[in-house]
XYZ file of C-alpha atoms in Angstrom:
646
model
C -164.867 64.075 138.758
C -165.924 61.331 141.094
C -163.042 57.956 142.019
C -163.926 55.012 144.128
C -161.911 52.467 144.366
C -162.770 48.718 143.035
C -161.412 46.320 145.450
C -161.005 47.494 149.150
C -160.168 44.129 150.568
C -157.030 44.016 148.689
C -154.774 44.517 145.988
C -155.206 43.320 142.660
C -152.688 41.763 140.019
C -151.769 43.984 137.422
C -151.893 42.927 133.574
C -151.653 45.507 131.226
C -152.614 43.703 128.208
C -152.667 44.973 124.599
C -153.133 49.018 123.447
C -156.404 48.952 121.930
C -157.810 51.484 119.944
C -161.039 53.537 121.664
C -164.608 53.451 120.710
C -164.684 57.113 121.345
C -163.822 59.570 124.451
C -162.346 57.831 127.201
C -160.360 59.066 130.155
C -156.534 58.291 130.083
C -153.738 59.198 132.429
C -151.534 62.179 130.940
C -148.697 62.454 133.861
C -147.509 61.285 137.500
C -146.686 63.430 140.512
C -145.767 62.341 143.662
C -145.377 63.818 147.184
C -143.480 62.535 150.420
C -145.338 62.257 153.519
C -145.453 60.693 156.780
C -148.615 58.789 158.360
C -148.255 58.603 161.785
C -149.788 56.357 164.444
C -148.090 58.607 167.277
C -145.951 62.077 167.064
C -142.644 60.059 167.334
C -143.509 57.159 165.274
C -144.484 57.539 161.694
C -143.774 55.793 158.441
C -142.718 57.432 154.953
C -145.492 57.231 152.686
C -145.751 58.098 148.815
C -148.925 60.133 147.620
C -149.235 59.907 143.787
C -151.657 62.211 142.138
C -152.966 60.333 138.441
C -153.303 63.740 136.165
C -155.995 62.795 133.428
C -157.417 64.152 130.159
C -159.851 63.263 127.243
C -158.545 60.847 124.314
C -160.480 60.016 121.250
C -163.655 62.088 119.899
C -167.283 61.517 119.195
C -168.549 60.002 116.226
C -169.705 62.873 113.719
C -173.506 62.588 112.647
C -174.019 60.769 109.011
C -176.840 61.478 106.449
C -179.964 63.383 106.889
C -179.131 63.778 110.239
C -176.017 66.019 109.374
C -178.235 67.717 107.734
C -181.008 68.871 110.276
C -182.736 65.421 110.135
C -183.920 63.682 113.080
C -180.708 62.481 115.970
C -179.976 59.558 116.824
C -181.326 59.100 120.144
C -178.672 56.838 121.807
C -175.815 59.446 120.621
C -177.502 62.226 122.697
C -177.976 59.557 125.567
C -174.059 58.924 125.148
C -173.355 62.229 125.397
C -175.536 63.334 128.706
C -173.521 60.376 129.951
C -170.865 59.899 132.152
C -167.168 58.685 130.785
C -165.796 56.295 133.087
C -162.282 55.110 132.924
C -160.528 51.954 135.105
C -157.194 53.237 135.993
C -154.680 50.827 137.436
C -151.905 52.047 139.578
C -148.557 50.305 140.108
C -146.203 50.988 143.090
C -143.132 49.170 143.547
C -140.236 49.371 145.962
C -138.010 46.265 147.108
C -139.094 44.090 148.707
C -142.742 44.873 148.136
C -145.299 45.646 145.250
C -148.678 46.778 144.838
C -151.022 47.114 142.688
C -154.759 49.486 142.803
C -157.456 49.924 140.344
C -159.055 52.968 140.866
C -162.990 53.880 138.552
C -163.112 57.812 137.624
C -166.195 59.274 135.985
C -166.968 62.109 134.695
C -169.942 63.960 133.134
C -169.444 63.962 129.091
C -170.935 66.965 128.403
C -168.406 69.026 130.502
C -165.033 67.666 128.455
C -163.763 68.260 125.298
C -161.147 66.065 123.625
C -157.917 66.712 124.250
C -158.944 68.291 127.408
C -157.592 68.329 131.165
C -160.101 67.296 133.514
C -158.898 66.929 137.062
C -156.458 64.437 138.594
C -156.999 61.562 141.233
C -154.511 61.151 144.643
C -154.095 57.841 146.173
C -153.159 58.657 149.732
C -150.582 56.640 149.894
C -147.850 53.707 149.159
C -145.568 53.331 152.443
C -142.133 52.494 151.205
C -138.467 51.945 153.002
C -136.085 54.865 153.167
C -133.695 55.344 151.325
C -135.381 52.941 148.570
C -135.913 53.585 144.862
C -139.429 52.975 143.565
C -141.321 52.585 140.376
C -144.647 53.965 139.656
C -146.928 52.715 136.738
C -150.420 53.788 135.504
C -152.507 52.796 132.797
C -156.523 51.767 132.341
C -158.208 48.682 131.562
C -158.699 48.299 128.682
C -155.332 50.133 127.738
C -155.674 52.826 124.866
C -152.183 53.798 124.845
C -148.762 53.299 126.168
C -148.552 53.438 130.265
C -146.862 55.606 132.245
C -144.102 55.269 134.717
C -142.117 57.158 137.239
C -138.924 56.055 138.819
C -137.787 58.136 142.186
C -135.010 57.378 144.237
C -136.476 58.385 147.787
C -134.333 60.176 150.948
C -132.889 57.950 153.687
C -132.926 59.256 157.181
C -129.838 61.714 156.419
C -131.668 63.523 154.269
C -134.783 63.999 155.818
C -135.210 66.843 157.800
C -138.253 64.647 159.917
C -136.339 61.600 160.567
C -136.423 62.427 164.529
C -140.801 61.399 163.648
C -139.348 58.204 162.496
C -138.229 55.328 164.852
C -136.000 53.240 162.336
C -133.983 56.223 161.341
C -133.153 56.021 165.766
C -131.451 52.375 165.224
C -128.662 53.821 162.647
C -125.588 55.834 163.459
C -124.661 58.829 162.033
C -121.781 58.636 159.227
C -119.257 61.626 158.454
C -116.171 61.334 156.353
C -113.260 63.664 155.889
C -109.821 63.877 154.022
C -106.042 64.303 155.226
C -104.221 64.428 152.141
C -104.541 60.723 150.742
C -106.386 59.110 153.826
C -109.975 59.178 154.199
C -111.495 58.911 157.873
C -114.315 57.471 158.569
C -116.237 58.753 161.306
C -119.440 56.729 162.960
C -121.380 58.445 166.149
C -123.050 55.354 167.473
C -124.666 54.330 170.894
C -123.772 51.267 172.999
C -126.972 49.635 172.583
C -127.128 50.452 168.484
C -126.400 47.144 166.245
C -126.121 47.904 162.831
C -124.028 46.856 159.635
C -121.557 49.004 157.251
C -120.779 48.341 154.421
C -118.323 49.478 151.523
C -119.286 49.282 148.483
C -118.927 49.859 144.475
C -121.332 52.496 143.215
C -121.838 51.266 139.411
C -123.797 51.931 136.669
C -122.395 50.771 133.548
C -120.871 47.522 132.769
C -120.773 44.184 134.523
C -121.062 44.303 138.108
C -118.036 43.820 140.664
C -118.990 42.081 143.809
C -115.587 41.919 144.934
C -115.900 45.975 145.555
C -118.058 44.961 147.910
C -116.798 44.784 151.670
C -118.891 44.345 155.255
C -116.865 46.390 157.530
C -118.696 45.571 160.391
C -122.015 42.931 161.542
C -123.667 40.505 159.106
C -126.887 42.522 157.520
C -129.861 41.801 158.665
C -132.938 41.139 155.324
C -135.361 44.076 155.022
C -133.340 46.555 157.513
C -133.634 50.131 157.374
C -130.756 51.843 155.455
C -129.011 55.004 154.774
C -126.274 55.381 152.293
C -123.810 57.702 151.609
C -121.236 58.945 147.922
C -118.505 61.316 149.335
C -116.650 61.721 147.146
C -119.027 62.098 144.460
C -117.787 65.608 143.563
C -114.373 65.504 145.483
C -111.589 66.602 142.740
C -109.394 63.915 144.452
C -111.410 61.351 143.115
C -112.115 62.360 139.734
C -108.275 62.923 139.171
C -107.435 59.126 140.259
C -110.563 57.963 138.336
C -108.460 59.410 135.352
C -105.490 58.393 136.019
C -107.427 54.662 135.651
C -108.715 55.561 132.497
C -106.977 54.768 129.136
C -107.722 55.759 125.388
C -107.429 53.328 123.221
C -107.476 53.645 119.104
C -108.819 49.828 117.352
C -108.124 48.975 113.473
C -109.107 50.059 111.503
C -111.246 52.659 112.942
C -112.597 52.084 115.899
C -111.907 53.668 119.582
C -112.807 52.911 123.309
C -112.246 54.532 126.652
C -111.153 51.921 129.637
C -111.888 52.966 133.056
C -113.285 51.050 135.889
C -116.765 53.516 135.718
C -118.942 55.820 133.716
C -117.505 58.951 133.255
C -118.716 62.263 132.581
C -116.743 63.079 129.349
C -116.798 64.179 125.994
C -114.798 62.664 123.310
C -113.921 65.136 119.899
C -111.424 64.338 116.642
C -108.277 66.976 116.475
C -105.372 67.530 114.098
C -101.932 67.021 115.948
C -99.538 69.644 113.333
C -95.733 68.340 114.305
C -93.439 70.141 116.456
C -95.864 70.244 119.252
C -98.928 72.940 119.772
C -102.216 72.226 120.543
C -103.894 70.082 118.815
C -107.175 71.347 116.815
C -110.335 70.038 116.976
C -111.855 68.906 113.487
C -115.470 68.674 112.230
C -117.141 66.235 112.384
C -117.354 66.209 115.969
C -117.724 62.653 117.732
C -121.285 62.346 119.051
C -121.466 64.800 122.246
C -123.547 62.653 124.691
C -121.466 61.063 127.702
C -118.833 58.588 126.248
C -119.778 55.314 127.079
C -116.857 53.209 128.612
C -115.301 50.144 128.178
C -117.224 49.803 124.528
C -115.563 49.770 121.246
C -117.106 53.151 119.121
C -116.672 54.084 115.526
C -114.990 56.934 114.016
C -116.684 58.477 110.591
C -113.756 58.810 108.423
C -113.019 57.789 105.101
C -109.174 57.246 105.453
C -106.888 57.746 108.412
C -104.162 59.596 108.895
C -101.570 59.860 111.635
C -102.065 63.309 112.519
C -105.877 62.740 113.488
C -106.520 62.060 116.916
C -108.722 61.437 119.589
C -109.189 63.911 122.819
C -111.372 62.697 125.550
C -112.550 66.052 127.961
C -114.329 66.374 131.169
C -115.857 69.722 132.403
C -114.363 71.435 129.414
C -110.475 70.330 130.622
C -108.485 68.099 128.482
C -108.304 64.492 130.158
C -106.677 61.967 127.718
C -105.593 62.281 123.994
C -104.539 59.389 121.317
C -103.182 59.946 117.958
C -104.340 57.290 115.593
C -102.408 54.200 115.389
C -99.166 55.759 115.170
C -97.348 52.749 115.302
C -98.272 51.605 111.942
C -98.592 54.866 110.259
C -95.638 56.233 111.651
C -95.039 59.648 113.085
C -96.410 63.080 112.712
C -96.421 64.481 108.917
C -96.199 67.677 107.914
C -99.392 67.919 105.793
C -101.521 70.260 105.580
C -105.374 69.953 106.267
C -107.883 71.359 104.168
C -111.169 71.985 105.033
C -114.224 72.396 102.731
C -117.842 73.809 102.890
C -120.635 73.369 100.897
C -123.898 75.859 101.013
C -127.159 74.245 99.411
C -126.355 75.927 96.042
C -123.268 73.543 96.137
C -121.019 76.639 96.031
C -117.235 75.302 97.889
C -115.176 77.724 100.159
C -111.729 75.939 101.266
C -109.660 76.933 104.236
C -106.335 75.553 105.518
C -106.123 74.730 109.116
C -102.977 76.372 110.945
C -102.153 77.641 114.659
C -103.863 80.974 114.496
C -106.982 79.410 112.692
C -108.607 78.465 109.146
C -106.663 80.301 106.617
C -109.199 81.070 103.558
C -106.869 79.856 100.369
C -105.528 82.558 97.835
C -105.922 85.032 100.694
C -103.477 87.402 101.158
C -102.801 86.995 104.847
C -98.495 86.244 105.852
C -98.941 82.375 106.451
C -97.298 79.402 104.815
C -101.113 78.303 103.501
C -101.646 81.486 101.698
C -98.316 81.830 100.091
C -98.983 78.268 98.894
C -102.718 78.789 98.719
C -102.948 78.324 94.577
C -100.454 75.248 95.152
C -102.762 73.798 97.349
C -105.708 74.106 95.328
C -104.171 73.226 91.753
C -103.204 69.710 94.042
C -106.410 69.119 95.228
C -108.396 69.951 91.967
C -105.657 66.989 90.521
C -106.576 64.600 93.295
C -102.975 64.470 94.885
C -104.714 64.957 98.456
C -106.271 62.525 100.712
C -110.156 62.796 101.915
C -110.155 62.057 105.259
C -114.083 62.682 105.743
C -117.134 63.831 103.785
C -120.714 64.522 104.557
C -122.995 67.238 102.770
C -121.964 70.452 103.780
C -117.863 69.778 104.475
C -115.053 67.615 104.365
C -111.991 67.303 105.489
C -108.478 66.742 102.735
C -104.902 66.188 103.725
C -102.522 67.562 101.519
C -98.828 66.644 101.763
C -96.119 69.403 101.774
C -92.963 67.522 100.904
C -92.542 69.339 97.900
C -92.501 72.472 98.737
C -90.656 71.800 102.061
C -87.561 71.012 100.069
C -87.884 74.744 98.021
C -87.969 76.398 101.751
C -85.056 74.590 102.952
C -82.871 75.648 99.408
C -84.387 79.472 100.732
C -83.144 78.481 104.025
C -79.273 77.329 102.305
C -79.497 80.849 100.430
C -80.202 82.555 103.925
C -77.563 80.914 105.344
C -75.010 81.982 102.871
C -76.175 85.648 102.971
C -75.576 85.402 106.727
C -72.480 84.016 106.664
C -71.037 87.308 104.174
C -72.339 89.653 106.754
C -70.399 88.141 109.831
C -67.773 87.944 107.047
C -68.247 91.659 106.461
C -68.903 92.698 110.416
C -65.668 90.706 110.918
C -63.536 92.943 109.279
C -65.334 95.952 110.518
C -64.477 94.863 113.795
C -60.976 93.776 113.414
C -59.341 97.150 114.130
C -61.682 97.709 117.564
C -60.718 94.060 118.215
C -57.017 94.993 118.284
C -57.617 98.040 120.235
C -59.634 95.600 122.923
C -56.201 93.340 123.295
C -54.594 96.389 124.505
C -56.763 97.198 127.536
C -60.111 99.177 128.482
C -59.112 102.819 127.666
C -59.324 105.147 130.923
C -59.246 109.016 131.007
C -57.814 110.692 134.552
C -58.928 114.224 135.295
C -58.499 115.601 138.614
C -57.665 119.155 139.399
C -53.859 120.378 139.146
C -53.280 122.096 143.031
C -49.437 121.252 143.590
C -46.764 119.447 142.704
C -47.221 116.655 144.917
C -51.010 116.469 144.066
C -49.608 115.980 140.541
C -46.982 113.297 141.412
C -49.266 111.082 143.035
C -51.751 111.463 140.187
C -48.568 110.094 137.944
C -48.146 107.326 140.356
C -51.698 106.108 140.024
C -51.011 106.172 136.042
C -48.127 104.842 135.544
C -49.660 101.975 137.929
C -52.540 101.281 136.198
C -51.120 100.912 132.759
C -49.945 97.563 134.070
C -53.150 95.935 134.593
C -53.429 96.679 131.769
C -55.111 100.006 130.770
C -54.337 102.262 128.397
C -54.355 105.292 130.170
C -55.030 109.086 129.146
C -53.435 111.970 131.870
C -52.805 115.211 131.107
C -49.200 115.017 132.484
C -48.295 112.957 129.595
C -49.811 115.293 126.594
C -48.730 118.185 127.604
C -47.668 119.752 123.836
C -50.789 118.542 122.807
C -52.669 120.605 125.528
C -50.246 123.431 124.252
C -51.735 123.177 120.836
C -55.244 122.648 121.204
C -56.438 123.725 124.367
C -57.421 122.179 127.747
C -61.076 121.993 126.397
C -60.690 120.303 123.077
C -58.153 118.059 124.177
C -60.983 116.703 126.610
C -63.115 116.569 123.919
C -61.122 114.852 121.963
C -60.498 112.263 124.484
C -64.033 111.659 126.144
C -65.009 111.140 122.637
C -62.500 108.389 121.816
C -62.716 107.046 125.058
C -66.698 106.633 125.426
C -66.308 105.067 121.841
C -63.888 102.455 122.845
C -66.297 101.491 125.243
C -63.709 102.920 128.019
C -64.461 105.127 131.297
C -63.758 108.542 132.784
C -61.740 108.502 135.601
C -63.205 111.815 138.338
C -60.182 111.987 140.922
C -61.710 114.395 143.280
C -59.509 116.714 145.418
C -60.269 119.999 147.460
C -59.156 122.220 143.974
C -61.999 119.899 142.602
C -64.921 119.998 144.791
C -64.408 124.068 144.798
C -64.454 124.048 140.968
C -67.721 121.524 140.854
C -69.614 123.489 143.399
C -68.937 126.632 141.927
C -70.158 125.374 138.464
C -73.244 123.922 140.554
C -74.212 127.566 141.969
C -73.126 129.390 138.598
C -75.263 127.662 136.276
C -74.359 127.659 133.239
C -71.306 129.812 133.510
C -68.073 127.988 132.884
C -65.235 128.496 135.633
C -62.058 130.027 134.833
C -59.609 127.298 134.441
C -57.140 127.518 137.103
C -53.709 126.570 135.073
C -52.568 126.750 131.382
C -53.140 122.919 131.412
C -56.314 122.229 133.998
C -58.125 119.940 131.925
C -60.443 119.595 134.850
C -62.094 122.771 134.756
C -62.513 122.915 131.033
C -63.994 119.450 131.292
C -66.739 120.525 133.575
C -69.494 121.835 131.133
C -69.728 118.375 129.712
C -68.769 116.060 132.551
C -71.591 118.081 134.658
C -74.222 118.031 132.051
C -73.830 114.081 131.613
C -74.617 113.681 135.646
C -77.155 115.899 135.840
C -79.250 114.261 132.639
C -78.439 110.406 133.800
C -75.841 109.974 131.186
C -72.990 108.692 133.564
C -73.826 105.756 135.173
C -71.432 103.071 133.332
C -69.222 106.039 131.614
C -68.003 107.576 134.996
C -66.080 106.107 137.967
C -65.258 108.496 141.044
C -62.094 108.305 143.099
C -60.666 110.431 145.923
C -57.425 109.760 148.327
C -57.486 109.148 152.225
C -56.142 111.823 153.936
C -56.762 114.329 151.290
C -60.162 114.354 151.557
C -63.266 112.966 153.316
C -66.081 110.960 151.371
C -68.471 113.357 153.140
C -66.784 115.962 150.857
C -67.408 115.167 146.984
C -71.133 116.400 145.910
C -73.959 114.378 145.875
C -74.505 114.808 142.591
C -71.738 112.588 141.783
C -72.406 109.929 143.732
C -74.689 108.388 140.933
C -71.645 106.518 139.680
C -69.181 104.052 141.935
C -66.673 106.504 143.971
C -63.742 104.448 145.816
C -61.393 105.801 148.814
C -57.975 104.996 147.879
C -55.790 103.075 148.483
C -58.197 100.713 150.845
C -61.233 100.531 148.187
C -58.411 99.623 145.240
C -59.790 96.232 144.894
C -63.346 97.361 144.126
C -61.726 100.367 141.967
C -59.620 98.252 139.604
C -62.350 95.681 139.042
C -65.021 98.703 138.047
C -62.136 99.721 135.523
C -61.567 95.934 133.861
C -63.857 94.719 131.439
C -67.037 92.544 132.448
C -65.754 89.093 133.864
C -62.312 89.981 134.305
C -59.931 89.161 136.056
C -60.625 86.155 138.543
C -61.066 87.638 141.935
C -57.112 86.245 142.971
C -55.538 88.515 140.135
C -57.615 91.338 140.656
C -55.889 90.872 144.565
C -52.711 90.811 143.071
C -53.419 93.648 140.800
C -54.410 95.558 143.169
C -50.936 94.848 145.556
C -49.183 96.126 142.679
C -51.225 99.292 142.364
C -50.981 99.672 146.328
C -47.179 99.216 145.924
C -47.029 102.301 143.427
C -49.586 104.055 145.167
C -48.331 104.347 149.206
C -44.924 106.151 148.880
C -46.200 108.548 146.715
C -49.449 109.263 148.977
C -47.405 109.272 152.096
C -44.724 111.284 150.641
C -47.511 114.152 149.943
C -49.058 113.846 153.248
C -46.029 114.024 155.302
C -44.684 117.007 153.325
C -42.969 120.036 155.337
C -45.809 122.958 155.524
C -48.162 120.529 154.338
C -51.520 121.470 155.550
C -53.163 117.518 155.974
C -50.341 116.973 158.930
C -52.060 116.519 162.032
C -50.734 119.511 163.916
C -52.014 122.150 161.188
C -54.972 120.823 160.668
C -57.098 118.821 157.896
C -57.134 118.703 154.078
C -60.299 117.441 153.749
C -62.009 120.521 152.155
C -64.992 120.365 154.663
């Protein structure tokens, strides 16, 4: 492969004529590469140059031998001269970047007898176009005469920010260097310039559709100067900022009668797909066909391929798979949302149909037996599209898409729903009465059972004290002081049965009032086991209760059934077993606010009642308290000791 070029005094003017066809091989150029290089006249001052390397190959083939000569006769002599030949080729290249153009015409030859059609045979490298930075150039290449379409190349070359040898190039010296950066909304603009740099900066619109907008275009600084060196710079090209704002510009709009268009002030990279809005909100679903997937071109008015419209079809434009903007279709004169349903049909080649019905958790295959409103109605649905009651919205070869309305058998589920509403109304009727005697027994009070340990007389007293108080909240109180025949009759251990059971069922608490008689008793149970104490009177409820008031604590059963209590002076809170202190324990009389609100039912009484409530109680409570501490012999007085049972 030999080149030399035609015209070294100059340039020539390029005319690439007509495509002709060729007389037989000839040489044409297959593809363009170029390189980026610098010639320099000095180590710090060097130009950008383009080297483009013309890749070529082998069109057209020799003429076949006719006759006798096919045939072992005689050859033609000038064919075998032809092919010991050479195959030249002129090949014209074109190089053009603002403000200057060029145009070369290279000869190539090679031998003949070395190619083969269709064949590679080398490539040819001018060395090289100069060019501005930061410039965009065009590359053509074709040969004289022209046997087929040219080529052409179009490369958008670095300025001197992106060159990594732009300290080798003077012009990139004479511009400052640009950074930007964000603060929330404001953008900073930061320029590291010299005192003896002059240079120009400029703002401007980056556009590639559309009409151009030279008011964008601002000169922040000096008047350009013509044929300067430049630099530019996007940021915000991929800043998130940006892209939300450039959407928040953008609108959807739907045309009559079928038509569409996105408005925004520049391309965008988006996708635009039809859906099917079902009312009462969701997502909507997208819908064959889709709309063509390239970029959406803006500001242009597109076509949608449907049949009929509907005012549940709509338009969703997306960008990087994220929903940007969505339009139902002229709801304004269609009117709102219906509740159809859409039907969607496939054809295979045998022209075999398959329908499915599009709801929220996907295509529902008809006369399926899957617990959805399409397949209960599935033979419905089919019996009204087979009589042509349901709209085609769109159709090609393989699918199409039919809205069917469900007016009809709305109004059946809404008599089901009448019906429902009647069968609820007899069971509230029948839950009323069920609950009519428990709702008397609530207008009496919260139920609460007392059991403390009998010691004394005076123990006893104030126990009756606390009673007799707290009936008047109200409560309706259960004490072993006032059932005394029935403790007679039945025991000390079923009458505690009997009354934790109604109690707990009333929704009602147990009342612990812990004394020293009663922390012996629970500690002995504790160390015992299973083994019941003796009970320590004919009527002690209290220590027949404990082998089921012990067994509730110890398997988690008494938070919200229990409440703990002791009396100041009698004992010390250090005193009652840790093992009851899962529940609310109160020191009375000081804690009796807190005590008589854990007794009330949830949310009452208003916090000033509960005050006076507790007065009341505290009224009852003192005398009785005092009276029993203060009691000749009696062994909480200060000079014999403590009470306290620690």
């Amino acid at each position: 492969l030999s080149v030399c070029p035609l015209c070294t005094d100059g340039d020539v003017l390029c005319l690439p004529g007509s495509i002709v066809s060729a007389p037989g091989p000839v040489l044409v150029p297959t593809r363009l590469q170029t390189e980026l290089v610098l010639r320099c006249y000095q180590e710090t001052d060097c130009d950008l140059c383009v080297r483009v390397a013309i890749h070529l190959a082998v069109h057209g083939h020799w003429e076949e031998p006719k006759g006798e000569e096919k045939f072992g006769g005689a050859a033609d002599p000038e064919l075998e001269e032809s092919r010991n030949a050479f195959l030249q080729a002129q090949v014209v290249l074109s190089f053009q970047a603002y403000p200057t153009a060029r145009c070369v015409l290279l000869e190539v030859q090679v031998p003949a007898a070395l190619v083969q059609p269709g064949q590679s045979v080398g490539s040819v490298v001018f060395d090289c176009f100069e060019a501005a930075l930061g410039a965009e150039v065009r590359i053509w290449s074709y040969t004289q005469p022209r046997y087929q379409k040219e080529l052409n190349l179009t490369q958008h070359l670095p300025d001197c920010k992106g060159l990594e040898v732009r300290d080798s190039i003077q012009s990139c010296w004479a511009l400052p260097w640009l950074n930007v950066s964000a603060d929330g909304d404001d953008v900073h603009l930061v320029l590291d310039v010299s005192e003896d740099q002059r240079f120009g900066l400029s703002l401007y619109w980056n556009q590639v559709q559309g009409p151009t907008k030279p008011w964008w275009h601002r000169n922040l600084v000096w008047p350009l100067e013509p044929d300067s060196v430049r630099t530019s710079i996007c940021p915000f090209r991929e800043d998130p900022r940006a892209h939300r704002n450039l959407w928040r510009a953008a609108r959807l709009q739907l045309l009559p009668p079928r038509g569409w268009r996105l408005d925004a002030p520049c391309s965008l990279p988006a996708e635009a797909t039809l859906c099917w809005q079902a009312p009462g909100g969701g997502p909507c679903q997208s819908l064959v066909p889709p709309l063509p997937p390239a970029n959406v071109t803006v500001n242009k008015a597109l076509e949608l391929p449907l049949l009929n419209v509907h005012p549940n079809l709509c338009v969703q434009v997306s960008s990087w798979e994220k929903l940007q903007l969505q339009e139902c279709l002229w709801v304004d004169s269609l009117g709102p949302l219906k509740d159809d349903m859409l039907l969607v049909e496939t054809r295979d080649p045998h022209n075999n149909r398959s329908l499915c019905a599009l709801e929220p958790s996907g295509c529902t295959p008809l006369l399926s037996r899957a617990s959805t409103r399409a397949a209960r109605l599935g033979a419905q649905l089919l019996q009204d599209l087979q009589s042509g009651q349901c709209l085609q919205l769109w159709d090609d070869d393989l699918r199409a898409l039919w809205a069917c309305s469900m007016d009809k058998y709305v109004h059946q589920r809404w008599a089901l729903v009448w019906l429902a509403c009647l069968l609820f109304v007899a069971v509230l009727f029948l839950l009323f009465l069920f609950r009519k005697d428990q709702v008397k027994a609530a207008t009496r009070g919260r139920a609460a059972l007392l059991l403390y340990s009998a010691e004394d007389s005076g123990f006893e007293r104030l126990v009756s004290a606390l009673a007799s108080a707290l009936c008047q909240l109200p409560l309706r109180v259960a004490v072993d002081l006032w059932s005394r025949r029935e403790l007679s009759a039945q025991g000390p251990l079923a009458w505690f049965h009997a009354q934790r059971r109604q109690t707990l069922q009333e929704g009602g608490v147990v009342v612990l009032l812990f004394s020293p008689g009663a922390v012996v008793l629970c500690r002995e149970w504790l160390q015992d086991g299973a083994s019941t104490p003796a009970p320590q009177g004919p009527h002690d409820a209290f220590a027949a209760s404990l082998s089921c008031v012990l067994p509730d604590f110890l398997q988690g059963r008494a938070p919200g059934r229990y409440v703990g209590a002791y009396f100041e002076g009698l004992l010390h809170s250090d005193a009652v077993p840790a093992l009851f202190r899962s529940v609310p324990v109160f020191s009375l009389p000081s804690q009796l606010p807190g005590f008589l609100g854990t007794l009330q039912e949830p949310g009452d009484p208003r916090p000033g009642l509960l005050r006076e409530r507790a007065r009341l109680v505290f009224q009852a409570l003192q005398p009785a308290l005092d009276q029993l501490l203060k009691a000749p012999g009696d062994p909480g007085d200060p000079e014999d000791g403590t009470r306290d049972g620690t």
